[in-house]
Amino acid sequence: MTHRKVITYPTKPEKEKAFLVGIELFNHPGDLSIEDSLQELSMLCDTAGLEVVGKTYQKLDKINPNTYIGSGKVEEIKVFAEELLANVIVFDDELSPRHLRELEELLGNSIRILDRTAVILDIFAQHAQTKEGKLQVELAQYEYRLPRLTRAWTHLARQAGGGGGRTGSVGGVGLRGPGETQLEVDRREIHKKISNLKSELEKVRAHRARYRQNRKRSQIPTVSLVGYTNAGKSTLLNYLSHANVYVADQLFATLDPTTRRIDLPGERQVLFTDTVGFIQKLPTQLIAAFRATLEEISESDLLLHVVDITHPNAINQWEIVHNTLIDIGAGDIPVITALNKIDLLPEPAIKSLGTGKFFDAIPISALSGEGIDHLLETIKAHLFETFVDIYIHLPYHEGKLISLIHDQGHIKYMDNRRDGVYIHGRIPGRLISYFQSYKIDPSTETIKG
């Protein structure tokens, strides 16, 4: 008898089934409509490896302090989960520790509760590649976990680290664990890990600061690519630099900043830096953890805001990015807006661009290269030919900056006072970041010119 050898192949684990829940407050509308926000949450869940089987939302005057949604809605969701075989409920906002505890009690041990923040943190953990990126994500995860340590946690030895490791649950949230004594041990361990991670990231921050100082001495201006996640920033950087930055049609495909030297028309050189994409309801833990990276944006000479003009919420996404830039201290940096993906639009639609908020934007296709020459000429004009007014107070030890204005700018008025030099002048737009720390309000200071 002949025995046949049976070859078996490993199968992918079945995806967890997720049911999505959101709320719409009557007097506090969000950046996106509730339907669009839940659609975005669905994309986040898909990127994180969850299968979305249903969604619902509730209109409320205010958030329920105990269960986030109304008690009747909780019961409704429990029924939905049973009918759809959902084992994960994902909420569209960040839940407080109290909300999490109450919902776990009401929905039972068989259902895990996640929120938008937990899903985003998990995506970041999967995509971080560099040591810095992994440190930043790990810190954000622990900052999020600390106030939420409940019976839903196992010992830290079984938790995924910030290096993209997985434990079979999104962001490590929702695992069932031991009692209060072990939780106290875990709390102390997390405090210690947070302290160590912050120390490591301060070293990274200092290294970045030294790198920026060296870069400024080279007089090569920096352009940061900013925009909503999946707007096409990495595709644009690849086209400009003929490089191979990772690109994927998914949210947060790029986390770690990438810098390339680009030649502008007229043999001018600039540094283009691709940065992490923004999103509505960006977790505060991520903003804090990614401080060193976000400082790259706030220290740029120019921001290139890439907008996916084919997206139905393009204007809302533009506003979210604009407001986030203000929040991270980059609101005063000159911005050029590029309306990307025009290769997907019909010709009449392309001709109608450039109105409203986008009246001075530049239509481009990062894929085909259409409009890129015009974009580069505009960047060149902003960096090397456009001058801006500044009112500054420079201490005397900043002699290099005083010389910089004399060499490359125009001084309209200068007053040497006891505490430093007060100047009203005009400088090339690319130099504005050098003087950010010394800007003053001319309405509160006596500066002529």
Tab-separated table of C-alpha atoms in Angstrom, residues 60 127 219 415:
chain	number	residue	atom	x	y	z
A	60	LEU	CA	-27.721	62.947	22.174
A	127	HIS	CA	3.577	50.374	11.191
A	219	GLN	CA	21.346	77.347	4.696
A	415	ASP	CA	16.098	100.165	18.030
